[in-house]
mmCIF file of C-alpha atoms and ligand atoms in Angstrom:
data_model
loop_
_atom_site.group_PDB
_atom_site.id
_atom_site.type_symbol
_atom_site.label_atom_id
_atom_site.label_comp_id
_atom_site.label_asym_id
_atom_site.label_seq_id
_atom_site.Cartn_x
_atom_site.Cartn_y
_atom_site.Cartn_z
ATOM 1 C CA UNK A 1 201.616 89.652 180.599
ATOM 2 C CA UNK A 2 201.228 92.142 183.455
ATOM 3 C CA UNK A 3 199.181 95.526 183.781
ATOM 4 C CA UNK A 4 201.170 97.590 185.690
ATOM 5 C CA UNK A 5 197.965 100.096 186.301
ATOM 6 C CA UNK A 6 198.083 104.001 188.038
ATOM 7 C CA UNK A 7 197.659 104.375 191.320
ATOM 8 C CA UNK A 8 194.274 106.053 191.618
ATOM 9 C CA UNK A 9 195.347 110.365 193.222
ATOM 10 C CA UNK A 10 194.502 110.250 196.613
ATOM 11 C CA UNK A 11 191.214 111.143 197.465
ATOM 12 C CA UNK A 12 188.910 112.204 200.327
ATOM 13 C CA UNK A 13 185.480 112.472 200.505
ATOM 14 C CA UNK A 14 183.483 115.068 203.443
ATOM 15 C CA UNK A 15 179.962 115.633 203.919
ATOM 16 C CA UNK A 16 178.155 119.207 205.487
ATOM 17 C CA UNK A 17 175.091 119.839 206.370
ATOM 18 C CA UNK A 18 172.466 122.488 205.031
ATOM 19 C CA UNK A 19 170.806 124.156 207.759
ATOM 20 C CA UNK A 20 167.229 126.008 208.643
ATOM 21 C CA UNK A 21 167.503 129.103 210.818
ATOM 22 C CA UNK A 22 165.119 128.485 212.432
ATOM 23 C CA UNK A 23 164.357 132.518 214.275
ATOM 24 C CA UNK A 24 166.380 134.694 212.202
ATOM 25 C CA UNK A 25 166.988 138.070 213.622
ATOM 26 C CA UNK A 26 168.079 141.022 211.734
ATOM 27 C CA UNK A 27 169.585 144.175 212.604
ATOM 28 C CA UNK A 28 170.288 147.420 210.977
ATOM 29 C CA UNK A 29 172.890 147.651 207.920
ATOM 30 C CA UNK A 30 176.605 148.325 209.420
ATOM 31 C CA UNK A 31 178.999 150.267 207.207
ATOM 32 C CA UNK A 32 181.032 146.937 206.123
ATOM 33 C CA UNK A 33 177.581 146.796 203.646
ATOM 34 C CA UNK A 34 176.360 143.642 206.661
ATOM 35 C CA UNK A 35 173.709 143.208 208.939
ATOM 36 C CA UNK A 36 174.132 142.065 212.665
ATOM 37 C CA UNK A 37 172.728 139.099 213.036
ATOM 38 C CA UNK A 38 171.050 136.581 215.671
ATOM 39 C CA UNK A 39 169.984 133.461 214.863
ATOM 40 C CA UNK A 40 169.771 129.227 215.566
ATOM 41 C CA UNK A 41 170.400 127.445 212.991
ATOM 42 C CA UNK A 42 169.211 124.372 212.312
ATOM 43 C CA UNK A 43 172.025 122.055 210.431
ATOM 44 C CA UNK A 44 169.544 119.072 208.212
ATOM 45 C CA UNK A 45 170.459 115.724 207.408
ATOM 46 C CA UNK A 46 170.273 116.932 203.511
ATOM 47 C CA UNK A 47 174.396 116.429 202.892
ATOM 48 C CA UNK A 48 176.639 118.451 200.364
ATOM 49 C CA UNK A 49 179.043 116.185 199.297
ATOM 50 C CA UNK A 50 182.862 117.018 198.589
ATOM 51 C CA UNK A 51 185.826 114.718 197.230
ATOM 52 C CA UNK A 52 188.552 116.203 197.228
ATOM 53 C CA UNK A 53 191.050 114.395 194.982
ATOM 54 C CA UNK A 54 195.029 115.303 194.555
ATOM 55 C CA UNK A 55 195.585 116.795 191.105
ATOM 56 C CA UNK A 56 199.839 117.428 189.351
ATOM 57 C CA UNK A 57 201.335 120.978 190.550
ATOM 58 C CA UNK A 58 200.338 123.675 189.154
ATOM 59 C CA UNK A 59 196.586 121.833 187.606
ATOM 60 C CA UNK A 60 195.553 124.939 189.831
ATOM 61 C CA UNK A 61 191.258 124.239 191.328
ATOM 62 C CA UNK A 62 189.345 122.459 188.702
ATOM 63 C CA UNK A 63 185.190 122.360 190.096
ATOM 64 C CA UNK A 64 183.133 119.700 188.869
ATOM 65 C CA UNK A 65 179.161 119.762 190.171
ATOM 66 C CA UNK A 66 176.156 116.957 190.483
ATOM 67 C CA UNK A 67 173.046 116.471 191.439
ATOM 68 C CA UNK A 68 169.566 118.578 190.528
ATOM 69 C CA UNK A 69 170.154 122.038 189.993
ATOM 70 C CA UNK A 70 173.544 121.751 189.092
ATOM 71 C CA UNK A 71 173.658 123.597 186.401
ATOM 72 C CA UNK A 72 173.054 126.494 188.456
ATOM 73 C CA UNK A 73 176.728 126.538 190.449
ATOM 74 C CA UNK A 74 178.775 128.447 189.079
ATOM 75 C CA UNK A 75 182.318 126.104 188.379
ATOM 76 C CA UNK A 76 184.578 129.541 188.736
ATOM 77 C CA UNK A 77 185.766 131.230 191.470
ATOM 78 C CA UNK A 78 182.343 132.944 191.930
ATOM 79 C CA UNK A 79 181.886 129.069 193.608
ATOM 80 C CA UNK A 80 183.050 129.551 197.216
ATOM 81 C CA UNK A 81 184.060 126.118 197.091
ATOM 82 C CA UNK A 82 186.804 127.319 194.973
ATOM 83 C CA UNK A 83 188.070 130.772 196.914
ATOM 84 C CA UNK A 84 188.144 128.041 200.311
ATOM 85 C CA UNK A 85 190.438 125.321 199.172
ATOM 86 C CA UNK A 86 192.390 128.729 198.118
ATOM 87 C CA UNK A 87 191.901 130.664 201.574
ATOM 88 C CA UNK A 88 193.702 127.310 203.417
ATOM 89 C CA UNK A 89 196.236 126.583 200.750
ATOM 90 C CA UNK A 90 197.526 130.238 201.023
ATOM 91 C CA UNK A 91 196.900 130.145 205.089
ATOM 92 C CA UNK A 92 199.589 126.506 205.166
ATOM 93 C CA UNK A 93 201.639 127.877 202.051
ATOM 94 C CA UNK A 94 200.683 126.187 199.439
ATOM 95 C CA UNK A 95 199.351 126.060 196.121
ATOM 96 C CA UNK A 96 196.199 125.483 195.586
ATOM 97 C CA UNK A 97 196.285 122.674 193.472
ATOM 98 C CA UNK A 98 193.527 120.561 194.190
ATOM 99 C CA UNK A 99 190.388 119.110 191.938
ATOM 100 C CA UNK A 100 187.110 119.361 193.302
ATOM 101 C CA UNK A 101 183.524 117.392 192.727
ATOM 102 C CA UNK A 102 180.167 118.646 194.750
ATOM 103 C CA UNK A 103 177.281 116.056 195.028
ATOM 104 C CA UNK A 104 175.065 118.799 195.626
ATOM 105 C CA UNK A 105 171.960 117.506 198.458
ATOM 106 C CA UNK A 106 171.053 121.423 199.241
ATOM 107 C CA UNK A 107 168.637 122.886 197.643
ATOM 108 C CA UNK A 108 170.826 125.090 195.393
ATOM 109 C CA UNK A 109 170.216 129.334 196.242
ATOM 110 C CA UNK A 110 167.343 128.247 198.541
ATOM 111 C CA UNK A 111 168.006 129.718 201.739
ATOM 112 C CA UNK A 112 168.977 126.676 203.188
ATOM 113 C CA UNK A 113 173.200 127.563 202.849
ATOM 114 C CA UNK A 114 173.629 124.348 200.512
ATOM 115 C CA UNK A 115 177.196 126.537 198.876
ATOM 116 C CA UNK A 116 177.956 127.652 202.825
ATOM 117 C CA UNK A 117 178.014 123.524 203.725
ATOM 118 C CA UNK A 118 179.836 122.956 200.356
ATOM 119 C CA UNK A 119 183.125 125.678 201.368
ATOM 120 C CA UNK A 120 183.345 124.233 204.561
ATOM 121 C CA UNK A 121 183.925 120.606 203.333
ATOM 122 C CA UNK A 122 186.110 122.238 200.649
ATOM 123 C CA UNK A 123 188.598 123.257 203.919
ATOM 124 C CA UNK A 124 187.958 119.917 205.721
ATOM 125 C CA UNK A 125 188.666 117.836 202.778
ATOM 126 C CA UNK A 126 191.854 120.571 201.881
ATOM 127 C CA UNK A 127 192.851 119.909 205.098
ATOM 128 C CA UNK A 128 192.194 116.303 205.368
ATOM 129 C CA UNK A 129 194.194 115.886 201.445
ATOM 130 C CA UNK A 130 197.228 118.285 201.945
ATOM 131 C CA UNK A 131 197.182 117.364 205.470
ATOM 132 C CA UNK A 132 197.879 120.129 206.785
ATOM 133 C CA UNK A 133 196.416 119.553 210.609
ATOM 134 C CA UNK A 134 194.714 122.197 211.129
ATOM 135 C CA UNK A 135 191.904 122.958 214.385
ATOM 136 C CA UNK A 136 189.187 122.723 214.161
ATOM 137 C CA UNK A 137 189.503 126.760 215.567
ATOM 138 C CA UNK A 138 191.867 127.288 212.690
ATOM 139 C CA UNK A 139 188.920 125.885 210.440
ATOM 140 C CA UNK A 140 186.740 128.263 211.877
ATOM 141 C CA UNK A 141 188.286 131.028 211.086
ATOM 142 C CA UNK A 142 188.704 130.582 207.492
ATOM 143 C CA UNK A 143 185.424 130.010 207.643
ATOM 144 C CA UNK A 144 184.375 132.575 209.064
ATOM 145 C CA UNK A 145 186.547 134.564 206.642
ATOM 146 C CA UNK A 146 184.636 132.978 203.829
ATOM 147 C CA UNK A 147 181.152 134.186 205.064
ATOM 148 C CA UNK A 148 178.347 134.130 207.262
ATOM 149 C CA UNK A 149 177.797 130.985 207.217
ATOM 150 C CA UNK A 150 179.730 128.746 206.430
ATOM 151 C CA UNK A 151 181.314 128.281 209.746
ATOM 152 C CA UNK A 152 178.095 126.588 211.327
ATOM 153 C CA UNK A 153 178.487 124.361 207.604
ATOM 154 C CA UNK A 154 181.354 122.632 210.333
ATOM 155 C CA UNK A 155 179.712 123.367 213.037
ATOM 156 C CA UNK A 156 176.066 121.537 212.400
ATOM 157 C CA UNK A 157 173.549 119.701 214.850
ATOM 158 C CA UNK A 158 172.219 123.489 216.711
ATOM 159 C CA UNK A 159 173.705 126.443 217.638
ATOM 160 C CA UNK A 160 173.273 129.714 218.323
ATOM 161 C CA UNK A 161 174.398 132.620 215.690
ATOM 162 C CA UNK A 162 175.623 136.669 216.405
ATOM 163 C CA UNK A 163 177.629 139.295 214.633
ATOM 164 C CA UNK A 164 177.120 138.450 211.181
ATOM 165 C CA UNK A 165 176.359 135.148 212.042
ATOM 166 C CA UNK A 166 179.077 133.190 212.902
ATOM 167 C CA UNK A 167 179.889 133.736 216.333
ATOM 168 C CA UNK A 168 178.755 130.131 217.025
ATOM 169 C CA UNK A 169 177.648 128.946 220.531
ATOM 170 C CA UNK A 170 176.329 125.066 220.943
ATOM 171 C CA UNK A 171 172.245 124.979 221.533
ATOM 172 C CA UNK A 172 170.549 121.749 224.101
ATOM 173 C CA UNK A 173 167.862 119.807 221.798
ATOM 174 C CA UNK A 174 166.166 116.807 222.798
ATOM 175 C CA UNK A 175 165.082 114.482 220.194
ATOM 176 C CA UNK A 176 164.436 114.647 216.824
ATOM 177 C CA UNK A 177 163.153 117.338 214.667
ATOM 178 C CA UNK A 178 160.964 116.650 212.208
ATOM 179 C CA UNK A 179 161.498 118.509 208.373
ATOM 180 C CA UNK A 180 159.863 119.561 205.293
ATOM 181 C CA UNK A 181 161.478 122.144 203.029
ATOM 182 C CA UNK A 182 159.586 123.784 198.987
ATOM 183 C CA UNK A 183 162.409 124.258 196.513
ATOM 184 C CA UNK A 184 161.853 126.473 193.577
ATOM 185 C CA UNK A 185 163.398 125.942 190.533
ATOM 186 C CA UNK A 186 163.991 129.609 190.766
ATOM 187 C CA UNK A 187 166.517 130.884 193.928
ATOM 188 C CA UNK A 188 166.998 134.414 195.282
ATOM 189 C CA UNK A 189 169.846 136.334 195.874
ATOM 190 C CA UNK A 190 170.473 136.967 199.862
ATOM 191 C CA UNK A 191 172.440 140.496 199.370
ATOM 192 C CA UNK A 192 169.103 141.688 197.426
ATOM 193 C CA UNK A 193 166.792 139.803 199.714
ATOM 194 C CA UNK A 194 168.687 141.920 202.796
ATOM 195 C CA UNK A 195 168.290 144.859 200.434
ATOM 196 C CA UNK A 196 164.562 144.480 200.546
ATOM 197 C CA UNK A 197 164.720 143.861 203.998
ATOM 198 C CA UNK A 198 166.170 147.644 204.669
ATOM 199 C CA UNK A 199 163.646 149.348 201.930
ATOM 200 C CA UNK A 200 160.779 147.442 203.562
ATOM 201 C CA UNK A 201 162.181 148.414 207.700
ATOM 202 C CA UNK A 202 163.253 151.842 206.143
ATOM 203 C CA UNK A 203 166.699 153.609 207.996
ATOM 204 C CA UNK A 204 165.551 153.913 211.872
ATOM 205 C CA UNK A 205 163.013 150.819 211.655
ATOM 206 C CA UNK A 206 165.929 147.852 212.594
ATOM 207 C CA UNK A 207 166.744 147.766 215.794
ATOM 208 C CA UNK A 208 171.282 148.515 216.332
ATOM 209 C CA UNK A 209 171.993 144.992 217.890
ATOM 210 C CA UNK A 210 169.242 141.612 217.834
ATOM 211 C CA UNK A 211 169.302 140.099 220.584
ATOM 212 C CA UNK A 212 167.966 136.198 222.282
ATOM 213 C CA UNK A 213 165.763 138.010 224.900
ATOM 214 C CA UNK A 214 162.791 136.481 222.123
ATOM 215 C CA UNK A 215 163.782 133.750 221.075
ATOM 216 C CA UNK A 216 163.460 132.132 225.220
ATOM 217 C CA UNK A 217 160.671 130.239 224.862
ATOM 218 C CA UNK A 218 162.411 128.202 221.385
ATOM 219 C CA UNK A 219 165.218 128.021 223.130
ATOM 220 C CA UNK A 220 163.257 125.977 225.670
ATOM 221 C CA UNK A 221 161.267 124.298 223.162
ATOM 222 C CA UNK A 222 164.378 122.972 221.696
ATOM 223 C CA UNK A 223 165.774 121.579 225.223
ATOM 224 C CA UNK A 224 162.283 119.117 226.070
ATOM 225 C CA UNK A 225 162.180 117.971 222.581
ATOM 226 C CA UNK A 226 159.092 120.148 221.814
ATOM 227 C CA UNK A 227 157.638 119.923 217.945
ATOM 228 C CA UNK A 228 153.642 121.816 218.938
ATOM 229 C CA UNK A 229 156.368 124.685 221.270
ATOM 230 C CA UNK A 230 158.668 125.184 218.467
ATOM 231 C CA UNK A 231 156.813 125.715 215.470
ATOM 232 C CA UNK A 232 155.126 128.627 218.041
ATOM 233 C CA UNK A 233 158.407 129.775 217.540
ATOM 234 C CA UNK A 234 159.497 129.884 214.462
ATOM 235 C CA UNK A 235 161.000 133.464 213.503
ATOM 236 C CA UNK A 236 162.214 135.117 210.663
ATOM 237 C CA UNK A 237 162.930 138.666 210.091
ATOM 238 C CA UNK A 238 163.793 138.238 205.973
ATOM 239 C CA UNK A 239 160.854 136.320 205.390
ATOM 240 C CA UNK A 240 158.553 139.661 204.848
ATOM 241 C CA UNK A 241 161.390 140.637 201.540
ATOM 242 C CA UNK A 242 161.631 137.212 200.184
ATOM 243 C CA UNK A 243 157.744 137.393 200.403
ATOM 244 C CA UNK A 244 157.884 140.841 198.805
ATOM 245 C CA UNK A 245 160.142 139.101 196.343
ATOM 246 C CA UNK A 246 158.350 136.252 195.715
ATOM 247 C CA UNK A 247 154.102 137.170 196.722
ATOM 248 C CA UNK A 248 153.428 133.426 195.153
ATOM 249 C CA UNK A 249 155.357 131.616 198.299
ATOM 250 C CA UNK A 250 152.160 132.485 200.287
ATOM 251 C CA UNK A 251 150.450 130.826 199.276
ATOM 252 C CA UNK A 252 153.549 127.385 200.236
ATOM 253 C CA UNK A 253 153.458 128.770 203.309
ATOM 254 C CA UNK A 254 149.813 128.615 203.223
ATOM 255 C CA UNK A 255 149.523 125.149 202.846
ATOM 256 C CA UNK A 256 151.249 123.322 204.676
ATOM 257 C CA UNK A 257 149.709 125.026 207.268
ATOM 258 C CA UNK A 258 146.308 123.751 205.284
ATOM 259 C CA UNK A 259 148.276 120.326 205.693
ATOM 260 C CA UNK A 260 149.159 120.552 209.315
ATOM 261 C CA UNK A 261 152.926 122.098 209.710
ATOM 262 C CA UNK A 262 153.299 122.592 213.510
ATOM 263 C CA UNK A 263 154.405 125.638 211.449
ATOM 264 C CA UNK A 264 155.705 126.636 208.269
ATOM 265 C CA UNK A 265 158.113 129.788 207.141
ATOM 266 C CA UNK A 266 160.664 130.791 204.587
ATOM 267 C CA UNK A 267 164.109 128.924 205.668
ATOM 268 C CA UNK A 268 166.916 132.131 205.757
ATOM 269 C CA UNK A 269 166.703 134.091 202.650
ATOM 270 C CA UNK A 270 164.851 132.171 201.471
ATOM 271 C CA UNK A 271 163.193 131.327 198.552
ATOM 272 C CA UNK A 272 162.924 127.976 199.919
ATOM 273 C CA UNK A 273 159.971 127.180 202.786
ATOM 274 C CA UNK A 274 160.422 125.494 205.821
ATOM 275 C CA UNK A 275 157.470 123.531 207.217
ATOM 276 C CA UNK A 276 157.550 121.633 210.857
ATOM 277 C CA UNK A 277 156.124 117.787 211.157
ATOM 278 C CA UNK A 278 155.152 116.125 213.661
ATOM 279 C CA UNK A 279 156.756 112.835 212.465
ATOM 280 C CA UNK A 280 157.894 111.358 208.620
ATOM 281 C CA UNK A 281 155.202 110.404 208.283
ATOM 282 C CA UNK A 282 153.248 114.117 208.865
ATOM 283 C CA UNK A 283 156.872 115.398 206.669
ATOM 284 C CA UNK A 284 155.138 113.059 203.853
ATOM 285 C CA UNK A 285 152.059 113.658 203.809
ATOM 286 C CA UNK A 286 153.020 117.699 204.123
ATOM 287 C CA UNK A 287 155.391 117.074 200.665
ATOM 288 C CA UNK A 288 152.605 115.720 198.831
ATOM 289 C CA UNK A 289 150.411 118.419 199.763
ATOM 290 C CA UNK A 290 153.104 120.882 198.429
ATOM 291 C CA UNK A 291 153.575 118.550 195.248
ATOM 292 C CA UNK A 292 149.744 118.460 194.800
ATOM 293 C CA UNK A 293 148.954 122.085 194.916
ATOM 294 C CA UNK A 294 151.612 122.312 192.830
ATOM 295 C CA UNK A 295 152.964 125.134 195.178
ATOM 296 C CA UNK A 296 156.787 123.878 195.462
ATOM 297 C CA UNK A 297 159.563 123.149 192.089
ATOM 298 C CA UNK A 298 160.879 119.662 194.641
ATOM 299 C CA UNK A 299 159.808 119.127 198.175
ATOM 300 C CA UNK A 300 162.721 117.089 200.304
ATOM 301 C CA UNK A 301 161.841 115.710 203.778
ATOM 302 C CA UNK A 302 164.437 115.301 206.240
ATOM 303 C CA UNK A 303 165.100 115.496 209.974
ATOM 304 C CA UNK A 304 167.596 117.833 212.119
ATOM 305 C CA UNK A 305 169.820 118.006 214.386
ATOM 306 C CA UNK A 306 172.184 116.778 211.617
ATOM 307 C CA UNK A 307 176.622 116.653 212.205
ATOM 308 C CA UNK A 308 178.332 119.413 210.581
ATOM 309 C CA UNK A 309 181.306 118.561 208.485
ATOM 310 C CA UNK A 310 182.599 115.378 207.975
ATOM 311 C CA UNK A 311 184.761 113.463 206.713
ATOM 312 C CA UNK A 312 183.398 110.346 205.499
ATOM 313 C CA UNK A 313 185.809 107.130 205.118
HETATM 314 O O1 C5P B 401 177.896 136.505 203.780
HETATM 315 P P1 C5P B 401 177.410 136.292 203.337
HETATM 316 O O2 C5P B 401 178.960 136.533 201.854
HETATM 317 O O3 C5P B 401 177.120 134.734 202.877
HETATM 318 O O4 C5P B 401 176.947 136.892 202.439
HETATM 319 C C1 C5P B 401 176.310 137.671 201.196
HETATM 320 C C2 C5P B 401 175.777 139.229 201.924
HETATM 321 O O5 C5P B 401 174.559 138.963 202.012
HETATM 322 C C3 C5P B 401 176.055 140.586 201.515
HETATM 323 O O6 C5P B 401 177.172 140.441 200.536
HETATM 324 C C4 C5P B 401 175.296 140.550 202.236
HETATM 325 O O7 C5P B 401 174.975 141.875 200.679
HETATM 326 C C5 C5P B 401 174.284 140.127 202.696
HETATM 327 N N1 C5P B 401 174.584 139.721 203.648
HETATM 328 C C6 C5P B 401 173.780 140.494 204.987
HETATM 329 N N2 C5P B 401 174.579 140.525 206.340
HETATM 330 C C7 C5P B 401 174.930 139.141 206.906
HETATM 331 C C8 C5P B 401 175.057 138.408 206.055
HETATM 332 C C9 C5P B 401 174.916 138.732 204.682
HETATM 333 O O8 C5P B 401 173.244 141.831 204.478
HETATM 334 N N3 C5P B 401 174.480 139.053 207.486
#
C-alpha cells in the first residue's frame, strides 16, 4: 500500500535584525505628527525570523508568534507584519493570503525595532513567496510607508537616517562592536516617549532640522573601529523623556557604567538600555552585573553591525 502524502505548502524564511540608534537627534514636531530625525542606526545580531507559508485563496493573513514575550505581540492587523503583507499584496495586485509565523529574537516593545524587523522580513518573504520580483528600491518605498524604522531593517549594517529616519545613507565602519542590552518586561510606547520629549523641550525647544554636525566624532570612531571613542560619542535625545517615564532606568545605566561599559544609554525610545563593551567577554560581565543587581528583566549579548533582511536557504 502506498501513501500519497500531500505536498507541503510552499514557504520561505527571512531574517531581519534589531537595531540600536548610536545617535538619535530629534527635531520639533511637524504638522504630519512626526518629528524630523537625524540618526545613526546600527543593526545588531539579534534577529526576527519570519516564515511565510502559502495558504488557500481567500484565507487572508494569519499570524502566529513564538519566543520570549510572544504573548505581548498582537496577532491582528495592528501587527506591522500583517500590514506589510497587505501592502505588498496591494502593490502587486494580489489578495493577501499568507500565514506568517514570527519567531521573536529582539526584545518586544523595547526601542530596538523588532516589530519593524518583522515588517521588513515579511516584505522580503512575501515578495519571494509570491514571486513578485520587486527591487530593493520598491521594497524600501513600501517599508517607508509602514513605519520610520522599517527601511533600516531591510538595509541593515550601519546607516545614517534622516527625514523620519527612513531616508538612509550607508555609513562606513570597521570591525565588530560588542553590545549588551537590558530589556524590561514592560515596554514603552514610541508615541508616548515622543510626546514626553515635546513636553520636556517645549514648543521652541527643539531645532527645526537636526543635523549630523555633532556626530563627526561618532562617524570617525565607526570608520576607525574605535569602540572607546564610539562609547564617548553615543547620544540619544529621547533619553531624558524615557528616563522621566521610567526613572529606574538611571540605575540600569549606572550599573553598566560601574561595570566598565564604554557607553551606556537608552536604546531608541526605550525602555531597553544599551551598553557598549570592550569585548564579548566584557559584554557578558556587564550582563552579569545587570542580572546580579536586578536591573534588567532580561539581558541580551550581541554584536554589530549585522546584515539586513535576508532570505534563509
Ligand atoms: O513611524 P512609526 O509608525 O514607527 O512611529 C510611531 C509613532 O511614533 C508615530 O505615530 C509618532 O507618534 C512617533 N514618531 C514621531 N517621529 C518620528 C517617528 C515616530 O513622532 N520620527
